[in-house]
Short mmCIF file of C-alpha atoms in Angstrom, two decimals:
data_model
loop_
_atom_site.label_atom_id
_atom_site.label_comp_id
_atom_site.label_asym_id
_atom_site.label_seq_id
_atom_site.Cartn_x
_atom_site.Cartn_y
_atom_site.Cartn_z
CA MET O 68 102.13 80.22 148.80
CA ARG O 69 105.17 78.50 151.15
CA ARG O 70 108.16 77.93 149.61
CA PHE O 71 109.66 75.24 150.21
CA SER O 72 113.51 74.34 149.82
CA LEU O 73 114.81 72.86 146.04
CA THR O 74 118.07 72.07 145.72
CA ALA O 75 117.72 68.23 146.97
CA LEU O 76 114.88 68.10 144.34
CA ILE O 77 116.41 69.97 141.16
CA THR O 78 119.95 68.32 141.75
CA SER O 79 118.92 64.93 141.22
CA PHE O 80 116.89 65.51 138.13
CA LEU O 81 119.93 67.44 136.68
CA SER O 82 122.41 65.88 133.78
CA LEU O 83 125.34 67.49 133.53
CA SER O 84 128.64 65.99 131.75
CA LEU O 85 131.62 68.18 133.59
CA PRO O 86 132.63 66.69 136.83
CA LEU O 87 133.39 68.78 139.40
CA LEU O 88 137.13 68.93 141.13
CA LEU O 89 136.50 69.40 144.87
CA PRO O 90 140.03 70.17 147.13
CA ASN O 91 139.95 67.02 149.88
CA ASN O 92 142.68 68.76 151.90
CA ALA O 93 143.65 65.09 153.25
CA TRP O 94 147.71 65.66 153.57
CA THR O 95 149.20 63.27 155.54
CA LYS O 96 153.05 64.24 155.74
CA THR O 97 155.64 66.39 155.04
CA CYS O 98 157.99 65.76 151.82
CA THR O 99 161.15 65.96 151.39
CA GLU O 100 162.78 67.65 148.30
CA ALA O 101 164.23 64.62 146.88
CA GLN O 102 160.00 62.81 147.69
CA ILE O 103 158.46 64.99 145.40
CA LYS O 104 161.13 65.34 142.58
CA THR O 105 160.68 61.53 142.62
CA TYR O 106 156.57 61.31 142.89
CA LEU O 107 156.68 64.36 140.35
CA LYS O 108 157.96 62.32 137.57
CA ASP O 109 156.80 58.42 138.44
CA ARG O 110 154.33 58.47 141.79
CA ALA O 111 151.96 61.46 141.27
CA ASP O 112 148.69 59.92 142.96
CA ALA O 113 151.43 60.23 146.35
CA LEU O 114 151.56 64.29 145.35
CA PHE O 115 147.91 64.34 147.42
CA GLU O 116 149.43 63.14 150.43
CA CYS O 117 152.44 65.80 150.63
CA ASP O 118 151.51 68.94 153.32
CA SER O 119 151.52 72.50 152.10
CA ASN O 120 155.35 72.87 152.89
CA ALA O 121 155.15 70.91 148.76
CA ILE O 122 153.67 74.27 147.48
CA PRO O 123 157.37 76.07 146.18
CA GLN O 124 158.49 72.60 144.83
CA LEU O 125 154.99 72.26 142.94
CA ILE O 126 155.36 76.08 141.71
CA ALA O 127 158.69 75.85 140.38
CA ALA O 128 157.41 72.68 138.59
CA LEU O 129 154.84 74.39 136.85
CA LYS O 130 158.94 75.15 134.86
CA SER O 131 159.54 72.20 134.15
CA ASN O 132 160.35 71.05 130.25
CA SER O 133 158.30 68.14 130.75
CA ALA O 134 154.29 68.38 129.79
CA ASP O 135 153.64 65.63 132.96
CA ILE O 136 155.60 67.00 135.38
CA ARG O 137 153.80 69.96 135.02
CA SER O 138 150.73 68.79 134.27
CA ASN O 139 151.43 66.60 137.95
CA ALA O 140 152.28 69.76 139.62
CA VAL O 141 148.94 71.28 138.42
CA ASP O 142 147.02 68.53 139.61
CA ALA O 143 148.84 68.52 142.81
CA LEU O 144 148.37 71.96 143.68
CA VAL O 145 144.77 72.04 142.74
CA ASP O 146 144.20 69.81 145.15
CA HIS O 147 145.46 72.82 147.60
CA ILE O 148 143.59 74.83 146.62
CA GLY O 149 142.19 76.63 149.96
CA ILE O 150 145.80 76.72 151.46
CA GLN O 151 148.15 79.60 150.27
CA ASP O 152 146.11 81.08 147.89
CA ASP O 153 147.94 83.64 147.53
CA VAL O 154 150.52 82.12 146.00
CA VAL O 155 148.84 79.16 144.25
CA VAL O 156 146.37 80.93 142.50
CA PRO O 157 148.32 83.54 140.67
CA ALA O 158 151.23 80.06 139.74
CA LEU O 159 147.94 78.50 138.05
CA VAL O 160 146.07 81.44 136.23
CA THR O 161 149.78 81.70 134.85
CA VAL O 162 149.43 78.81 133.16
CA LEU O 163 145.71 79.11 132.42
CA LYS O 164 147.48 81.98 130.33
CA ASN O 165 149.57 79.64 128.69
CA GLN O 166 147.44 79.21 125.37
CA ALA O 167 150.70 76.50 124.53
CA GLU O 168 149.99 74.87 126.98
CA ASP O 169 148.49 71.71 127.28
CA THR O 170 145.01 71.94 127.31
CA VAL O 171 144.36 69.41 129.85
CA THR O 172 145.68 71.06 131.67
CA ARG O 173 144.43 73.99 131.57
CA GLN O 174 140.68 72.63 131.92
CA SER O 175 142.30 70.96 135.08
CA ILE O 176 142.64 74.85 136.57
CA ALA O 177 139.63 76.00 135.34
CA ASN O 178 138.05 72.86 137.63
CA GLY O 179 140.02 73.50 140.30
CA LEU O 180 139.75 77.31 140.02
CA SER O 181 136.12 76.48 140.56
CA THR O 182 136.41 75.15 144.51
CA ALA O 183 136.95 77.87 146.13
CA ALA O 184 138.91 80.57 144.95
CA VAL O 185 137.67 82.34 141.66
CA GLU O 186 136.84 85.38 143.67
CA ALA O 187 140.43 86.17 143.48
CA ASP O 188 141.41 89.54 141.94
CA VAL O 189 143.98 87.65 139.38
CA ALA O 190 141.59 84.19 138.37
CA VAL O 191 138.59 86.06 137.34
CA PRO O 192 140.17 87.97 134.35
CA VAL O 193 142.00 84.92 133.27
CA LEU O 194 138.99 83.04 133.41
CA LEU O 195 136.81 85.86 131.78
CA GLU O 196 139.47 85.49 128.68
CA ALA O 197 139.49 81.37 128.81
CA LEU O 198 135.39 81.83 127.96
CA LYS O 199 136.83 83.18 124.39
CA ASP O 200 139.92 80.27 123.88
CA LYS O 201 139.92 78.52 120.99
CA ASN O 202 139.59 75.30 122.65
CA PRO O 203 135.60 74.09 123.95
CA ASP O 204 136.90 72.41 126.66
CA VAL O 205 138.34 74.96 128.25
CA ARG O 206 135.57 77.23 127.66
CA GLU O 207 133.05 74.59 129.36
CA ALA O 208 135.13 74.78 132.71
CA ALA O 209 135.74 78.26 133.03
CA ALA O 210 132.02 78.75 132.55
CA TYR O 211 131.50 75.96 135.12
CA ALA O 212 133.78 77.94 137.48
CA PHE O 213 131.97 80.66 137.72
CA ARG O 214 129.27 79.66 139.71
CA ARG O 215 131.15 80.14 143.06
CA SER O 216 131.84 83.57 141.68
CA GLY O 217 130.98 84.64 145.31
CA SER O 218 131.27 88.93 145.25
CA LYS O 219 132.43 89.15 141.56
CA ALA O 220 129.22 87.83 140.39
CA LYS O 221 127.54 91.11 138.90
CA ASP O 222 130.82 90.77 137.08
CA VAL O 223 130.71 87.58 135.36
CA LEU O 224 126.81 87.77 134.80
CA PRO O 225 127.32 89.44 130.92
CA ALA O 226 130.17 87.06 130.53
CA LEU O 227 128.24 84.02 131.45
CA VAL O 228 124.54 84.81 129.14
CA LYS O 229 127.12 85.32 126.24
CA ALA O 230 128.15 82.39 127.02
CA LEU O 231 124.31 80.89 126.57
CA GLU O 232 125.45 81.31 122.78
CA ASP O 233 129.00 79.69 122.89
CA ARG O 234 128.86 77.20 119.54
CA ASN O 235 129.50 74.22 121.97
CA ALA O 236 126.87 72.30 123.97
CA SER O 237 128.89 71.86 127.43
CA THR O 238 129.79 75.30 127.28
CA ARG O 239 126.22 76.74 126.81
CA SER O 240 125.29 74.18 129.55
CA SER O 241 127.45 75.11 132.09
CA ALA O 242 127.18 78.76 131.45
CA ALA O 243 123.47 77.97 132.42
CA SER O 244 124.67 75.43 135.83
CA ALA O 245 126.52 78.57 136.73
CA LEU O 246 123.47 80.49 136.33
CA ALA O 247 121.71 78.86 137.91
CA GLU O 248 123.68 79.32 141.30
CA ILE O 249 125.53 82.85 141.59
CA GLU O 250 125.00 85.22 143.57
CA ALA O 251 123.59 87.59 141.58
CA ASP O 252 120.50 89.32 140.61
CA THR O 253 119.90 86.79 136.84
CA LYS O 254 116.84 89.17 135.59
CA MET O 255 119.63 89.76 132.80
CA ALA O 256 119.57 86.20 131.49
CA ILE O 257 116.19 85.57 131.49
CA PRO O 258 115.32 86.14 128.21
CA ALA O 259 118.85 84.13 126.82
CA LEU O 260 117.18 81.09 129.38
CA ILE O 261 113.98 80.95 127.77
CA LYS O 262 115.46 80.88 123.82
CA ALA O 263 118.36 77.90 125.56
CA LEU O 264 114.57 76.25 126.64
CA LYS O 265 114.76 75.12 122.61
CA ASP O 266 118.47 75.27 122.30
CA GLU O 267 119.16 71.16 119.98
CA ASN O 268 121.13 70.00 122.76
CA ALA O 269 118.67 68.24 125.53
CA VAL O 270 121.64 68.97 128.28
CA VAL O 271 121.40 73.07 128.09
CA ARG O 272 117.31 72.62 127.86
CA SER O 273 117.23 70.97 131.34
CA SER O 274 120.31 73.56 132.90
CA ALA O 275 118.37 76.52 131.12
CA ALA O 276 115.21 74.43 132.66
CA TYR O 277 117.63 74.38 136.09
CA ALA O 278 118.90 78.10 135.80
CA LEU O 279 114.57 79.65 135.78
CA SER O 280 113.60 77.69 138.96
CA LYS O 281 113.84 81.24 140.93
CA TYR O 282 111.11 81.91 143.75
CA ASN O 283 110.76 85.35 141.91
CA ASP O 284 108.18 87.31 140.28
CA ALA O 285 109.88 88.44 137.49
CA TYR O 286 110.67 84.62 135.74
CA ARG O 287 106.75 84.76 135.06
CA VAL O 288 107.36 85.41 131.50
CA ALA O 289 109.60 82.07 131.50
CA ILE O 290 106.27 80.20 132.28
CA PRO O 291 104.95 79.70 128.64
CA GLY O 292 108.67 78.24 127.63
CA LEU O 293 108.47 76.16 130.48
CA VAL O 294 105.13 75.37 129.52
CA ALA O 295 106.06 74.19 126.22
CA ALA O 296 109.04 72.89 127.68
CA LEU O 297 107.08 70.03 130.12
CA SER O 298 106.73 68.62 125.99
CA ASP O 299 110.07 67.59 125.82
CA LYS O 300 111.54 64.19 124.77
CA TYR O 301 113.76 64.00 127.23
CA ALA O 302 113.10 63.20 130.96
CA HIS O 303 115.31 64.63 132.66
CA VAL O 304 113.85 68.23 130.46
CA ARG O 305 109.96 67.52 131.18
CA ALA O 306 110.94 67.40 135.02
CA ASN O 307 113.04 70.40 135.64
CA ALA O 308 110.55 72.23 133.75
CA ALA O 309 107.85 70.85 135.66
CA ILE O 310 110.27 72.10 139.00
CA ALA O 311 110.81 75.18 137.91
CA ILE O 312 107.18 76.00 137.55
CA ARG O 313 106.57 75.19 140.61
CA ALA O 314 109.66 76.84 142.11
CA ILE O 315 108.55 80.36 140.22
CA ASP O 316 105.27 80.25 142.55
CA VAL O 317 103.05 81.78 139.90
CA GLU O 318 99.75 79.85 139.33
CA ASP O 319 99.55 80.26 135.52
CA LYS O 320 96.31 77.80 134.86
CA THR O 321 98.19 77.04 130.92
CA ALA O 322 100.59 74.56 133.00
CA ILE O 323 97.32 72.91 134.95
CA ALA O 324 96.75 70.43 131.97
CA PRO O 325 100.34 70.02 130.81
CA LEU O 326 101.42 68.68 134.41
CA ILE O 327 98.42 66.31 134.64
CA LYS O 328 99.25 64.54 131.86
CA LEU O 329 102.95 64.08 133.49
CA LEU O 330 101.15 62.49 136.19
CA LYS O 331 101.08 59.48 133.88
CA ASP O 332 104.50 59.59 132.46
CA LYS O 333 106.17 56.50 131.78
CA ASN O 334 109.57 58.31 134.19
CA THR O 335 108.93 58.15 138.20
CA SER O 336 111.16 61.29 138.70
CA VAL O 337 108.89 62.92 135.40
CA ARG O 338 106.07 61.95 137.47
CA SER O 339 107.04 62.53 141.04
CA THR O 340 108.06 66.60 140.14
CA ALA O 341 104.59 66.80 138.29
CA ALA O 342 102.91 65.73 141.15
CA TYR O 343 105.60 68.47 143.23
CA ALA O 344 103.99 71.54 140.76
CA LEU O 345 100.47 70.43 141.17
CA GLY O 346 101.07 71.02 144.94
CA LEU O 347 101.22 75.33 143.09
CA TYR O 348 97.06 75.11 141.96
CA ASP O 349 95.53 75.75 146.03
CA ILE O 350 93.31 78.37 144.38
CA GLU O 351 92.48 75.58 141.67
CA PRO O 352 91.81 73.43 143.82
CA ASN O 353 89.11 70.84 141.73
CA ALA O 354 90.90 70.74 138.38
CA VAL O 355 93.77 69.05 141.01
CA LEU O 356 92.55 67.08 143.66
CA SER O 357 91.42 63.68 141.15
CA PRO O 358 94.59 63.17 139.09
CA LEU O 359 96.68 63.95 142.47
CA ILE O 360 94.74 61.54 143.99
CA GLU O 361 94.05 58.99 141.45
CA ALA O 362 98.46 59.12 141.44
CA LEU O 363 98.81 58.18 144.73
CA LYS O 364 97.95 54.41 143.05
CA ASP O 365 100.91 55.38 141.85
CA SER O 366 103.59 51.88 142.10
CA LYS O 367 106.38 54.41 143.02
CA PHE O 368 106.45 55.44 146.52
CA ARG O 369 108.02 58.33 145.79
CA VAL O 370 105.60 59.49 143.20
CA ARG O 371 102.72 58.35 145.98
CA SER O 372 105.40 60.46 148.49
CA GLN O 373 105.44 63.42 146.63
CA VAL O 374 100.82 63.37 145.81
CA THR O 375 101.04 62.97 149.53
CA GLN O 376 102.72 66.37 149.94
CA SER O 377 101.42 68.08 147.50
CA LEU O 378 97.96 67.49 148.88
CA SER O 379 98.66 68.57 152.75
CA ASP O 380 100.28 71.54 150.87
CA ILE O 381 97.20 72.62 148.71
CA ALA O 382 95.25 71.58 151.82
CA ALA O 383 97.47 73.99 154.92
CA ASP O 384 97.37 76.78 151.98
CA GLN O 385 93.10 76.77 151.39
CA TYR O 386 92.09 79.01 153.76
CA ALA O 387 94.64 81.95 152.76
CA HIS O 388 92.38 82.64 149.87
CA THR O 389 88.98 82.84 151.22
CA SER O 390 87.55 86.04 151.54
CA THR O 391 83.67 84.81 151.25
CA VAL O 392 81.53 82.25 152.78
CA GLU O 393 80.81 80.23 149.41
CA GLN O 394 84.77 80.71 149.51
CA THR O 395 85.14 79.14 153.36
CA ASP O 396 82.77 76.39 152.62
CA GLN O 397 84.96 75.81 149.70
CA ALA O 398 88.11 75.61 151.34
CA ILE O 399 86.08 73.29 154.20
CA GLU O 400 85.35 71.06 151.93
CA VAL O 401 88.78 70.53 150.16
CA VAL O 402 90.39 70.21 153.03
CA SER O 403 87.73 67.41 154.00
CA THR O 404 88.19 65.30 150.89
CA ILE O 405 92.12 65.80 151.68
CA LYS O 406 92.30 64.53 154.96
CA ARG O 407 89.60 62.03 154.40
CA VAL O 408 91.70 60.28 151.57
CA LEU O 409 95.08 60.36 153.09
CA ALA O 410 93.65 59.12 156.43
CA ASP O 411 92.55 55.78 154.43
CA PRO O 412 95.12 52.83 153.89
#
């Protein structure tokens, strides 16, 4: 079975409650010391126009007695992540470690570190501690920050697995999302992710299914849980479960009937992902051809387009499994049927 790019398809169905802050690197002017002082007090938005010469003064402002000034300085420094990280990151980490600091400010730092700097040796230990923070918003942001942990991914993996059992649902969801993206062998997380498919929170269940969307035979143990998730109450969970079944690339027959049922789901995304998943079953063409052909009548172009692609995939892969004359004859018949159907306007 050939592999397919899943990123765009997966992200269109994943619901996340945590916003992603991206560095805009759009500084347009060198601000004077007096201007920066004024901006910190009264015009925080103007700080984003100041170039990197403002960094020393912004770092100094982190020690201000004014919570508003400290918060404005943090927001501006977060925007500068990627520039002079050797001084910006340690300064932000110091504030993140301060339990007495405003929660929103600390959450902003954790979010900001997720954009570029998590690999910094100084950031990882503090973010690991932040996963244990008493404030759920800080824990959530720290978990999500680790999705870009780069070469440190192996070091943070156990903490993320543990975070899947956090008492806060958003933290659990962020941990699952991070496990989906980190560059590490995440097989040790499979049991916890399978358990998360039954989480009481729908976003956690959806994020867990997303994280299980790996082209890896080790993930076949997740298929029973994913098949069960095809009947979830929430559409985004059903859709991500279908995507994961296709991604794992194991033709488990127990998924066929539930996926066929989803071709008539009331949600367009679910119908489309079900059609996508059924494109996996080229060795069971007789079971999936009729339902897919019927789905070509769907009212939504998005669904019809995915059905067409899956039928094309099945046709392309038919001959790969032929070793006898009988199998070859069947393959010819299947391909001929698909060609005829797709050629019919």
